[in-house]
């Protein structure tokens, strides 16, 4: 027994057999679970978009989504139009929420024109323009859904992350941080795009001055905060021409 | 008497105290530092390590007579990596919210020294049932320390437990609870070095209670 399993031929046979068995097991698990996982992601996106425009079950301090069961129904109720903006032209497309921002960013780097999804929601007579954005945090990707009004003033935001440090950078998805963005202006007084800085040493920690283009940073999460600032500046800027057209018409 | 013989029960109870993987064997420290800033993450990590270690121990134990010794470490690594990936996929499909809390930590399980250590030291030489108990015991011992560290770090660092504010409201201008008397959250508790210090304190307390654990030089 001892001899047989220590032979080189047996070792090689064992390695090959193991790779085949484990490989097919993983492939089977991945392919059979993929539809369920994709469906979860799709519903999550709907929940995120609804959250940004204020359709959510928030309680006192935490960020709570509408349930996955309600999400599709509420999504079609509140989201009136979905646009894809390409080359400055906005075309209506009711599958815009399936656009993968990550892939679009990669293809923009390769020289293609980026497709920008934009969702137009209506709630209590107010119109929300919701844009998905994506950037880099400390460890991995961060992304957000930002709801704007037609003057590019933030009406709501939902931030999420792949793997920021729990208790520090991960707090960007806490309400105390996200709610600070509500009312912040993306444009400066003369109408140029300025973005919003996640600022440390902020003179306005209670966030009362909404036109200073600054929100208070999370202590200990400088790089994640910088990522949020950069993501807002680079991605939301792309939507400015759309809002300019909106105002002129 | 009971479900477990005395010898089997020791497999569970030993790693909880006198042979704890973190405080005595000093294994699995890296993940204990990385994820204990929040109690919830500590608990979820403890449960997933328990699942991976118990199942992995059984799998390795079942294969112990056919694994060629030359490639046994690779075999162990493949088993733990496959299990972790499957756990991750199943969570994503059926417990999506939970899988999002876990995200990075699932990957960290692969690098957890306790798992490879138990495969190598126990499962390769013992029958499946005993290996299963050993896996449960060691994961429980690991989880216990994680939860203790997570408890203190979240309480003193953020003033919350499982996300609920327990020390009052720290927002300037509307202070309540302890904060009214000048208490402030200790941001240092949220950084990894403090986890090392908390683990050190636990080791200190444990050894001063049980002199048998102290090694003589």
Tab-separated table of C-alpha atoms in Angstrom:
chain	number	residue	atom	x	y	z
A	1	UNK	CA	0.000	0.000	0.000
A	2	UNK	CA	2.632	2.455	1.127
A	3	UNK	CA	4.734	1.717	-1.908
A	4	UNK	CA	1.956	1.879	-4.423
A	5	UNK	CA	0.762	5.384	-3.533
A	6	UNK	CA	4.257	6.798	-3.428
A	7	UNK	CA	5.053	5.891	-7.014
A	8	UNK	CA	5.484	8.781	-9.433
A	9	UNK	CA	3.001	7.302	-11.883
A	10	UNK	CA	0.360	7.072	-9.151
A	11	UNK	CA	1.069	10.643	-8.046
A	12	UNK	CA	0.593	11.950	-11.565
A	13	UNK	CA	-2.540	9.875	-12.060
A	14	UNK	CA	-3.927	11.148	-8.754
A	15	UNK	CA	-3.183	14.768	-9.627
A	16	UNK	CA	-4.880	14.496	-13.018
A	17	UNK	CA	-7.905	12.719	-11.594
A	18	UNK	CA	-8.226	15.272	-8.816
A	19	UNK	CA	-8.066	18.220	-11.204
A	20	UNK	CA	-10.690	16.649	-13.448
A	21	UNK	CA	-13.065	15.865	-10.590
A	22	UNK	CA	-12.691	19.179	-8.777
A	23	UNK	CA	-12.790	21.128	-12.053
A	24	UNK	CA	-16.005	19.545	-13.232
A	25	UNK	CA	-17.546	19.909	-9.785
A	26	UNK	CA	-16.796	23.640	-9.756
A	27	UNK	CA	-17.909	24.090	-13.348
A	28	UNK	CA	-21.161	22.322	-12.571
A	29	UNK	CA	-21.741	24.436	-9.457
A	30	UNK	CA	-20.912	27.675	-11.277
A	31	UNK	CA	-23.070	27.016	-14.338
A	32	UNK	CA	-26.061	25.684	-12.437
A	33	UNK	CA	-26.056	28.590	-9.987
A	34	UNK	CA	-25.331	31.314	-12.530
A	35	UNK	CA	-28.939	32.114	-13.524
A	36	UNK	CA	-29.935	32.531	-9.865
A	37	UNK	CA	-26.909	34.713	-9.172
A	38	UNK	CA	-27.558	36.916	-12.212
A	39	UNK	CA	-31.184	37.294	-11.218
A	40	UNK	CA	-30.065	38.370	-7.728
A	41	UNK	CA	-27.749	40.955	-9.277
A	42	UNK	CA	-30.472	42.294	-11.537
A	43	UNK	CA	-32.900	42.704	-8.629
A	44	UNK	CA	-30.167	44.323	-6.556
A	45	UNK	CA	-29.629	46.900	-9.288
A	46	UNK	CA	-33.332	47.734	-9.287
A	47	UNK	CA	-33.274	48.035	-5.493
A	48	UNK	CA	-30.218	50.315	-5.678
A	49	UNK	CA	-31.774	52.601	-8.288
A	50	UNK	CA	-34.999	52.836	-6.305
A	51	UNK	CA	-33.009	53.496	-3.142
A	52	UNK	CA	-31.216	56.439	-4.715
A	53	UNK	CA	-34.489	58.122	-5.649
A	54	UNK	CA	-35.853	57.638	-2.141
A	55	UNK	CA	-38.054	54.593	-2.652
A	56	UNK	CA	-36.821	52.528	0.280
A	57	UNK	CA	-37.696	51.227	3.709
A	58	UNK	CA	-35.191	53.319	5.639
A	59	UNK	CA	-35.671	53.466	9.369
A	60	UNK	CA	-33.900	55.768	11.826
A	61	UNK	CA	-30.281	55.046	11.068
A	62	UNK	CA	-29.843	52.219	8.608
A	63	UNK	CA	-30.135	51.915	4.854
A	64	UNK	CA	-32.895	49.454	3.996
A	65	UNK	CA	-34.022	48.493	0.513
A	66	UNK	CA	-37.451	47.604	-0.714
A	67	UNK	CA	-37.712	43.808	-0.658
A	68	UNK	CA	-36.591	41.786	-3.672
A	69	UNK	CA	-40.184	40.618	-4.203
A	70	UNK	CA	-41.477	44.168	-4.558
A	71	UNK	CA	-38.516	45.512	-6.513
A	72	UNK	CA	-39.589	44.703	-10.117
A	73	UNK	CA	-43.104	46.053	-9.575
A	74	UNK	CA	-41.928	49.266	-7.896
A	75	UNK	CA	-39.217	49.684	-10.501
A	76	UNK	CA	-41.729	49.751	-13.338
A	77	UNK	CA	-43.996	51.990	-11.282
A	78	UNK	CA	-41.431	54.685	-10.448
A	79	UNK	CA	-38.901	54.533	-13.268
A	80	UNK	CA	-40.649	56.229	-16.166
A	81	UNK	CA	-37.921	56.208	-18.778
A	82	UNK	CA	-34.521	54.671	-19.309
A	83	UNK	CA	-32.023	56.327	-21.605
A	84	UNK	CA	-28.714	55.352	-23.106
A	85	UNK	CA	-26.549	58.381	-23.820
A	86	UNK	CA	-23.931	57.901	-26.494
A	87	UNK	CA	-22.098	60.635	-28.381
A	88	UNK	CA	-24.255	63.210	-26.627
A	89	UNK	CA	-27.434	61.662	-28.013
A	90	UNK	CA	-29.954	60.176	-25.627
A	91	UNK	CA	-31.937	57.242	-26.948
A	92	UNK	CA	-34.692	55.553	-25.030
A	93	UNK	CA	-33.966	51.943	-24.129
A	94	UNK	CA	-35.951	50.021	-21.566
A	95	UNK	CA	-33.090	47.620	-20.958
A	96	UNK	CA	-30.666	50.396	-20.002
A	97	UNK	CA	-30.410	49.084	-16.470
A	98	UNK	CA	-28.741	45.965	-17.805
A	99	UNK	CA	-25.783	47.987	-19.088
A	100	UNK	CA	-22.623	46.986	-17.253
A	101	UNK	CA	-20.821	50.187	-16.233
A	102	UNK	CA	-17.606	48.266	-15.636
A	103	UNK	CA	-17.568	46.910	-19.184
A	104	UNK	CA	-18.407	50.332	-20.601
A	105	UNK	CA	-15.489	51.903	-18.731
A	106	UNK	CA	-13.156	49.245	-20.080
A	107	UNK	CA	-14.385	49.719	-23.637
A	108	UNK	CA	-14.046	53.497	-23.292
A	109	UNK	CA	-10.406	52.941	-22.407
A	110	UNK	CA	-10.024	50.859	-25.552
A	111	UNK	CA	-11.187	53.867	-27.565
A	112	UNK	CA	-14.887	53.144	-28.022
A	113	UNK	CA	-17.623	55.611	-27.198
A	114	UNK	CA	-19.016	54.874	-23.786
A	115	UNK	CA	-22.694	54.111	-23.325
A	116	UNK	CA	-24.082	56.026	-20.363
A	117	UNK	CA	-27.263	54.662	-18.824
A	118	UNK	CA	-29.620	57.174	-17.227
A	119	UNK	CA	-32.874	56.444	-15.438
A	120	UNK	CA	-35.656	58.923	-15.116
A	121	UNK	CA	-37.872	58.386	-12.136
A	122	UNK	CA	-40.878	60.248	-10.888
A	123	UNK	CA	-42.036	60.349	-7.300
A	124	UNK	CA	-44.499	62.738	-5.687
A	125	UNK	CA	-44.396	64.998	-8.716
A	126	UNK	CA	-40.621	65.346	-8.635
A	127	UNK	CA	-38.373	64.101	-11.417
A	128	UNK	CA	-35.168	62.251	-10.583
A	129	UNK	CA	-32.302	61.611	-12.983
A	130	UNK	CA	-30.373	58.610	-11.709
A	131	UNK	CA	-26.884	57.842	-12.987
A	132	UNK	CA	-24.805	54.782	-12.120
A	133	UNK	CA	-21.094	55.491	-11.564
A	134	UNK	CA	-18.110	53.315	-10.730
A	135	UNK	CA	-14.584	53.815	-9.438
A	136	UNK	CA	-11.770	52.452	-7.332
A	137	UNK	CA	-11.627	52.316	-3.527
A	138	UNK	CA	-8.765	51.140	-1.362
A	139	UNK	CA	-9.023	47.397	-2.019
A	140	UNK	CA	-11.420	46.958	-4.880
A	141	UNK	CA	-14.206	48.530	-6.890
A	142	UNK	CA	-16.694	51.004	-5.456
A	143	UNK	CA	-19.837	52.158	-7.224
A	144	UNK	CA	-22.863	54.304	-6.709
A	145	UNK	CA	-26.268	55.331	-7.995
A	146	UNK	CA	-26.728	59.072	-7.762
A	147	UNK	CA	-30.136	60.698	-8.176
A	148	UNK	CA	-29.999	64.279	-9.468
A	149	UNK	CA	-32.516	66.947	-10.297
A	150	UNK	CA	-32.278	68.887	-13.536
A	151	UNK	CA	-29.859	71.412	-11.986
A	152	UNK	CA	-27.484	68.581	-11.074
A	153	UNK	CA	-28.219	68.850	-7.375
A	154	UNK	CA	-27.974	65.497	-5.621
A	155	UNK	CA	-31.369	64.232	-4.444
A	156	UNK	CA	-30.197	60.902	-3.120
A	157	UNK	CA	-27.325	58.471	-3.438
A	158	UNK	CA	-26.550	54.867	-2.816
A	159	UNK	CA	-22.901	53.836	-2.448
A	160	UNK	CA	-21.607	50.296	-2.411
A	161	UNK	CA	-18.258	48.554	-2.492
A	162	UNK	CA	-16.632	45.253	-3.247
A	163	UNK	CA	-14.258	44.926	-0.325
A	164	UNK	CA	-13.524	48.086	1.625
A	165	UNK	CA	-12.357	47.708	5.237
A	166	UNK	CA	-15.274	46.935	7.576
A	167	UNK	CA	-15.820	49.746	10.057
A	168	UNK	CA	-13.806	52.195	7.922
A	169	UNK	CA	-14.133	52.425	4.140
A	170	UNK	CA	-17.092	50.065	4.185
A	171	UNK	CA	-19.002	52.833	5.949
A	172	UNK	CA	-19.607	54.559	2.623
A	173	UNK	CA	-22.744	52.425	2.429
A	174	UNK	CA	-23.963	53.695	5.793
A	175	UNK	CA	-26.708	56.265	5.859
A	176	UNK	CA	-24.748	58.869	7.811
A	177	UNK	CA	-22.369	59.121	4.861
A	178	UNK	CA	-24.809	58.746	1.964
A	179	UNK	CA	-27.338	61.178	3.417
A	180	UNK	CA	-24.671	63.900	3.542
A	181	UNK	CA	-24.762	64.020	-0.247
A	182	UNK	CA	-28.429	64.987	-0.428
A	183	UNK	CA	-28.699	68.605	-1.518
A	184	UNK	CA	-25.058	68.933	-2.553
A	185	UNK	CA	-24.454	70.775	-5.805
A	186	UNK	CA	-22.343	69.220	-8.543
A	187	UNK	CA	-21.926	72.527	-10.390
A	188	UNK	CA	-20.275	75.644	-9.037
A	189	UNK	CA	-21.996	79.026	-8.910
A	190	UNK	CA	-21.182	79.814	-12.542
A	191	UNK	CA	-22.503	76.494	-13.810
A	192	UNK	CA	-19.241	74.670	-14.424
A	193	UNK	CA	-18.857	71.069	-13.324
A	194	UNK	CA	-17.045	70.887	-9.999
A	195	UNK	CA	-18.065	67.566	-8.458
A	196	UNK	CA	-18.226	66.830	-4.767
A	197	UNK	CA	-15.138	66.449	-2.593
A	198	UNK	CA	-15.108	63.976	0.239
A	199	UNK	CA	-13.068	66.329	2.368
A	200	UNK	CA	-11.161	65.818	5.560
A	201	UNK	CA	-10.504	68.896	7.644
A	202	UNK	CA	-13.878	70.002	6.399
A	203	UNK	CA	-14.968	73.319	7.860
A	204	UNK	CA	-18.545	72.130	7.527
A	205	UNK	CA	-18.736	68.751	9.309
A	206	UNK	CA	-22.455	69.002	9.953
A	207	UNK	CA	-22.870	69.551	6.262
A	208	UNK	CA	-25.107	72.584	6.451
A	209	UNK	CA	-23.583	74.478	3.538
A	210	UNK	CA	-24.829	72.484	0.585
A	211	UNK	CA	-23.238	74.653	-2.079
A	212	UNK	CA	-19.640	74.148	-0.970
A	213	UNK	CA	-19.249	70.974	-3.083
A	214	UNK	CA	-17.904	69.158	-0.022
A	215	UNK	CA	-19.081	66.423	2.294
A	216	UNK	CA	-17.408	65.340	5.500
A	217	UNK	CA	-14.982	62.426	5.130
A	218	UNK	CA	-14.963	59.241	7.199
A	219	UNK	CA	-11.975	59.173	9.567
A	220	UNK	CA	-9.577	56.374	8.687
A	221	UNK	CA	-10.995	55.887	5.202
A	222	UNK	CA	-9.013	58.467	3.244
A	223	UNK	CA	-8.352	56.379	0.150
A	224	UNK	CA	-11.930	55.146	-0.104
A	225	UNK	CA	-13.093	58.755	0.267
A	226	UNK	CA	-10.697	59.907	-2.438
A	227	UNK	CA	-12.075	57.118	-4.625
A	228	UNK	CA	-15.603	58.431	-4.114
A	229	UNK	CA	-14.455	61.964	-5.030
A	230	UNK	CA	-12.675	60.737	-8.161
A	231	UNK	CA	-15.586	58.558	-9.234
A	232	UNK	CA	-18.035	61.456	-8.957
A	233	UNK	CA	-15.731	63.800	-10.848
A	234	UNK	CA	-14.910	61.461	-13.704
A	235	UNK	CA	-18.225	59.699	-14.253
A	236	UNK	CA	-20.889	62.253	-13.418
A	237	UNK	CA	-19.078	64.838	-15.496
A	238	UNK	CA	-19.954	62.802	-18.585
A	239	UNK	CA	-23.626	63.503	-17.971
A	240	UNK	CA	-23.231	67.269	-17.919
A	241	UNK	CA	-23.954	67.750	-21.618
A	242	UNK	CA	-27.241	65.915	-21.193
A	243	UNK	CA	-28.274	68.258	-18.391
A	244	UNK	CA	-27.132	71.286	-20.418
A	245	UNK	CA	-29.413	70.216	-23.251
A	246	UNK	CA	-32.212	69.618	-20.790
A	247	UNK	CA	-32.006	73.181	-19.521
A	248	UNK	CA	-31.749	74.747	-22.981
A	249	UNK	CA	-34.828	72.970	-24.270
B	1	UNK	CA	-23.383	8.324	28.157
B	2	UNK	CA	-24.409	11.082	25.850
B	3	UNK	CA	-23.785	11.467	22.171
B	4	UNK	CA	-20.005	11.735	22.367
B	5	UNK	CA	-17.475	9.626	24.184
B	6	UNK	CA	-15.143	11.441	26.562
B	7	UNK	CA	-12.333	11.300	24.033
B	8	UNK	CA	-14.544	12.702	21.271
B	9	UNK	CA	-15.889	15.478	23.488
B	10	UNK	CA	-12.328	16.576	24.193
B	11	UNK	CA	-11.895	17.187	20.458
B	12	UNK	CA	-14.528	19.896	20.770
B	13	UNK	CA	-13.693	21.342	24.187
B	14	UNK	CA	-9.898	21.400	23.971
B	15	UNK	CA	-9.602	23.966	21.165
B	16	UNK	CA	-12.047	26.238	22.975
B	17	UNK	CA	-9.591	26.894	25.787
B	18	UNK	CA	-6.401	25.004	26.513
B	19	UNK	CA	-5.492	24.319	22.920
B	20	UNK	CA	-7.102	27.328	21.254
B	21	UNK	CA	-5.870	27.750	17.674
B	22	UNK	CA	-5.429	31.512	18.030
B	23	UNK	CA	-4.225	32.070	21.577
B	24	UNK	CA	-2.163	28.902	22.066
B	25	UNK	CA	-1.129	27.771	18.595
B	26	UNK	CA	-1.070	31.360	17.294
B	27	UNK	CA	-2.585	30.368	13.951
B	28	UNK	CA	-5.129	32.254	11.880
B	29	UNK	CA	-3.987	35.583	13.300
B	30	UNK	CA	-4.069	37.400	9.954
B	31	UNK	CA	-7.793	36.983	9.411
B	32	UNK	CA	-8.445	37.728	13.081
B	33	UNK	CA	-6.778	41.103	12.546
B	34	UNK	CA	-8.413	41.850	9.229
B	35	UNK	CA	-12.092	41.356	9.871
B	36	UNK	CA	-12.814	41.989	13.529
B	37	UNK	CA	-13.614	45.691	13.296
B	38	UNK	CA	-17.279	44.693	13.264
B	39	UNK	CA	-18.950	42.033	15.376
B	40	UNK	CA	-21.247	40.935	12.562
B	41	UNK	CA	-18.350	40.215	10.229
B	42	UNK	CA	-16.630	38.237	12.988
B	43	UNK	CA	-19.688	36.062	13.515
B	44	UNK	CA	-20.240	35.425	9.805
B	45	UNK	CA	-16.544	34.585	9.360
B	46	UNK	CA	-16.677	32.189	12.332
B	47	UNK	CA	-19.640	30.341	10.849
B	48	UNK	CA	-18.133	30.042	7.373
B	49	UNK	CA	-14.779	28.833	8.694
B	50	UNK	CA	-16.673	26.255	10.709
B	51	UNK	CA	-18.457	24.973	7.596
B	52	UNK	CA	-15.286	24.847	5.493
B	53	UNK	CA	-13.100	23.299	8.202
B	54	UNK	CA	-15.603	20.609	9.258
B	55	UNK	CA	-16.442	19.527	5.709
B	56	UNK	CA	-12.824	19.815	4.559
B	57	UNK	CA	-11.593	17.706	7.448
B	58	UNK	CA	-14.093	14.986	6.531
B	59	UNK	CA	-13.099	15.078	2.852
B	60	UNK	CA	-9.382	14.879	3.621
B	61	UNK	CA	-9.995	12.155	6.176
B	62	UNK	CA	-11.945	10.089	3.637
B	63	UNK	CA	-9.095	10.455	1.141
B	64	UNK	CA	-6.278	9.979	3.673
B	65	UNK	CA	-5.308	6.514	2.440
B	66	UNK	CA	-5.113	7.426	-1.226
B	67	UNK	CA	-3.366	10.819	-1.130
B	68	UNK	CA	0.250	10.548	-2.340
B	69	UNK	CA	2.416	12.126	0.359
B	70	UNK	CA	4.489	14.082	-2.184
B	71	UNK	CA	1.564	16.246	-3.250
B	72	UNK	CA	-0.533	16.185	-0.085
B	73	UNK	CA	-0.243	19.926	0.574
B	74	UNK	CA	-1.457	20.693	-2.936
B	75	UNK	CA	-4.337	18.260	-2.484
B	76	UNK	CA	-5.285	19.974	0.766
B	77	UNK	CA	-5.112	23.365	-0.887
B	78	UNK	CA	-7.328	22.214	-3.756
B	79	UNK	CA	-9.893	20.819	-1.338
B	80	UNK	CA	-10.111	24.002	0.720
B	81	UNK	CA	-10.147	26.256	-2.354
B	82	UNK	CA	-12.901	24.204	-3.999
B	83	UNK	CA	-14.975	24.227	-0.828
B	84	UNK	CA	-14.571	27.961	-0.380
B	85	UNK	CA	-15.592	28.649	-3.979
B	86	UNK	CA	-18.644	26.431	-3.651
B	87	UNK	CA	-19.646	28.054	-0.363
B	88	UNK	CA	-19.246	31.456	-1.998
B	89	UNK	CA	-21.356	30.544	-5.038
B	90	UNK	CA	-24.098	28.957	-2.943
B	91	UNK	CA	-24.232	32.041	-0.721
B	92	UNK	CA	-24.437	34.305	-3.763
B	93	UNK	CA	-27.322	32.294	-5.160
B	94	UNK	CA	-29.373	31.667	-2.055
B	95	UNK	CA	-28.259	34.229	0.533
B	96	UNK	CA	-27.236	37.194	-1.565
B	97	UNK	CA	-27.322	39.763	1.240
B	98	UNK	CA	-25.132	37.621	3.464
B	99	UNK	CA	-22.704	36.937	0.634
B	100	UNK	CA	-22.205	40.665	0.221
B	101	UNK	CA	-21.239	41.050	3.866
B	102	UNK	CA	-18.810	38.183	3.443
B	103	UNK	CA	-17.307	39.032	0.050
B	104	UNK	CA	-13.581	39.409	0.796
B	105	UNK	CA	-13.617	37.216	3.853
B	106	UNK	CA	-14.617	34.162	1.877
B	107	UNK	CA	-11.379	34.469	-0.067
B	108	UNK	CA	-9.464	34.931	3.160
B	109	UNK	CA	-10.642	31.530	4.371
B	110	UNK	CA	-8.376	29.834	1.799
B	111	UNK	CA	-5.327	31.409	3.390
B	112	UNK	CA	-6.371	30.544	6.917
B	113	UNK	CA	-3.518	28.595	8.503
B	114	UNK	CA	-5.855	26.802	10.910
B	115	UNK	CA	-7.542	24.962	8.051
B	116	UNK	CA	-4.352	23.675	6.445
B	117	UNK	CA	-2.984	22.991	9.915
B	118	UNK	CA	-5.917	20.789	10.901
B	119	UNK	CA	-5.890	18.951	7.553
B	120	UNK	CA	-2.205	18.210	7.959
B	121	UNK	CA	-2.118	17.488	11.679
B	122	UNK	CA	-5.413	15.717	12.240
B	123	UNK	CA	-7.505	14.728	9.235
B	124	UNK	CA	-4.645	12.905	7.474
B	125	UNK	CA	-4.360	10.533	10.420
B	126	UNK	CA	-7.894	10.151	11.774
B	127	UNK	CA	-11.278	8.721	10.827
B	128	UNK	CA	-13.971	11.001	9.330
B	129	UNK	CA	-16.213	11.326	12.410
B	130	UNK	CA	-13.351	12.335	14.682
B	131	UNK	CA	-12.014	14.671	12.007
B	132	UNK	CA	-15.433	16.285	11.731
B	133	UNK	CA	-15.514	16.907	15.492
B	134	UNK	CA	-11.962	18.225	15.420
B	135	UNK	CA	-12.935	20.640	12.647
B	136	UNK	CA	-15.963	21.866	14.571
B	137	UNK	CA	-13.939	22.291	17.762
B	138	UNK	CA	-11.084	24.202	16.207
B	139	UNK	CA	-13.388	26.461	14.206
B	140	UNK	CA	-15.365	27.138	17.379
B	141	UNK	CA	-12.190	28.018	19.259
B	142	UNK	CA	-11.174	30.341	16.444
B	143	UNK	CA	-14.645	31.866	16.243
B	144	UNK	CA	-14.780	32.432	19.986
B	145	UNK	CA	-11.665	34.606	19.931
B	146	UNK	CA	-12.875	36.393	16.802
B	147	UNK	CA	-16.163	37.253	18.462
B	148	UNK	CA	-14.460	38.470	21.663
B	149	UNK	CA	-12.098	40.691	19.664
B	150	UNK	CA	-14.913	41.891	17.396
B	151	UNK	CA	-17.043	42.727	20.429
B	152	UNK	CA	-14.427	44.994	22.012
B	153	UNK	CA	-13.300	46.597	18.766
B	154	UNK	CA	-16.797	47.499	17.625
B	155	UNK	CA	-17.919	48.598	21.105
B	156	UNK	CA	-14.934	50.838	21.833
B	157	UNK	CA	-14.211	51.852	18.242
B	158	UNK	CA	-17.683	52.666	16.935
B	159	UNK	CA	-19.838	52.613	20.076
B	160	UNK	CA	-22.138	50.063	18.450
B	161	UNK	CA	-22.770	46.326	18.648
B	162	UNK	CA	-23.979	44.501	15.534
B	163	UNK	CA	-24.641	47.983	14.156
B	164	UNK	CA	-26.899	49.106	17.002
B	165	UNK	CA	-25.690	52.152	18.944
B	166	UNK	CA	-25.258	51.050	22.561
B	167	UNK	CA	-23.232	53.902	24.001
B	168	UNK	CA	-25.514	56.703	22.841
B	169	UNK	CA	-25.459	59.131	19.955
B	170	UNK	CA	-22.008	60.502	19.052
B	171	UNK	CA	-23.158	63.134	16.531
B	172	UNK	CA	-21.987	66.584	17.711
B	173	UNK	CA	-24.850	68.731	18.893
B	174	UNK	CA	-27.151	65.847	19.714
B	175	UNK	CA	-25.011	63.869	22.160
B	176	UNK	CA	-26.684	61.275	24.331
B	177	UNK	CA	-25.555	58.454	26.624
B	178	UNK	CA	-21.873	58.198	27.469
B	179	UNK	CA	-20.931	60.784	24.866
B	180	UNK	CA	-22.678	63.451	26.919
B	181	UNK	CA	-20.045	62.952	29.606
B	182	UNK	CA	-17.148	63.513	27.239
B	183	UNK	CA	-16.597	59.949	26.038
B	184	UNK	CA	-15.257	59.621	22.515
B	185	UNK	CA	-14.965	56.631	20.207
B	186	UNK	CA	-11.443	55.297	19.990
B	187	UNK	CA	-10.638	55.280	16.282
B	188	UNK	CA	-7.480	53.293	16.962
B	189	UNK	CA	-9.662	50.302	17.920
B	190	UNK	CA	-10.781	50.071	14.304
B	191	UNK	CA	-7.258	49.662	12.950
B	192	UNK	CA	-5.582	46.269	12.674
B	193	UNK	CA	-2.764	46.899	15.186
B	194	UNK	CA	-5.338	47.221	17.932
B	195	UNK	CA	-6.691	43.763	17.084
B	196	UNK	CA	-3.222	42.393	17.698
B	197	UNK	CA	-3.137	44.128	21.063
B	198	UNK	CA	-6.580	42.787	21.999
B	199	UNK	CA	-5.491	39.257	21.019
B	200	UNK	CA	-2.357	39.819	23.108
B	201	UNK	CA	-4.450	40.808	26.114
B	202	UNK	CA	-6.612	37.702	25.717
B	203	UNK	CA	-3.455	35.540	25.598
B	204	UNK	CA	-2.144	37.301	28.696
B	205	UNK	CA	-5.388	36.826	30.648
B	206	UNK	CA	-5.629	33.176	29.616
B	207	UNK	CA	-2.055	32.371	30.645
B	208	UNK	CA	-2.233	34.176	33.930
B	209	UNK	CA	-5.337	32.124	34.798
B	210	UNK	CA	-3.817	28.827	33.727
B	211	UNK	CA	-0.144	28.576	34.667
B	212	UNK	CA	0.144	25.200	32.935
B	213	UNK	CA	0.104	27.046	29.601
B	214	UNK	CA	3.171	29.123	30.438
B	215	UNK	CA	6.345	27.715	28.925
B	216	UNK	CA	9.530	27.801	30.989
B	217	UNK	CA	12.724	28.940	29.409
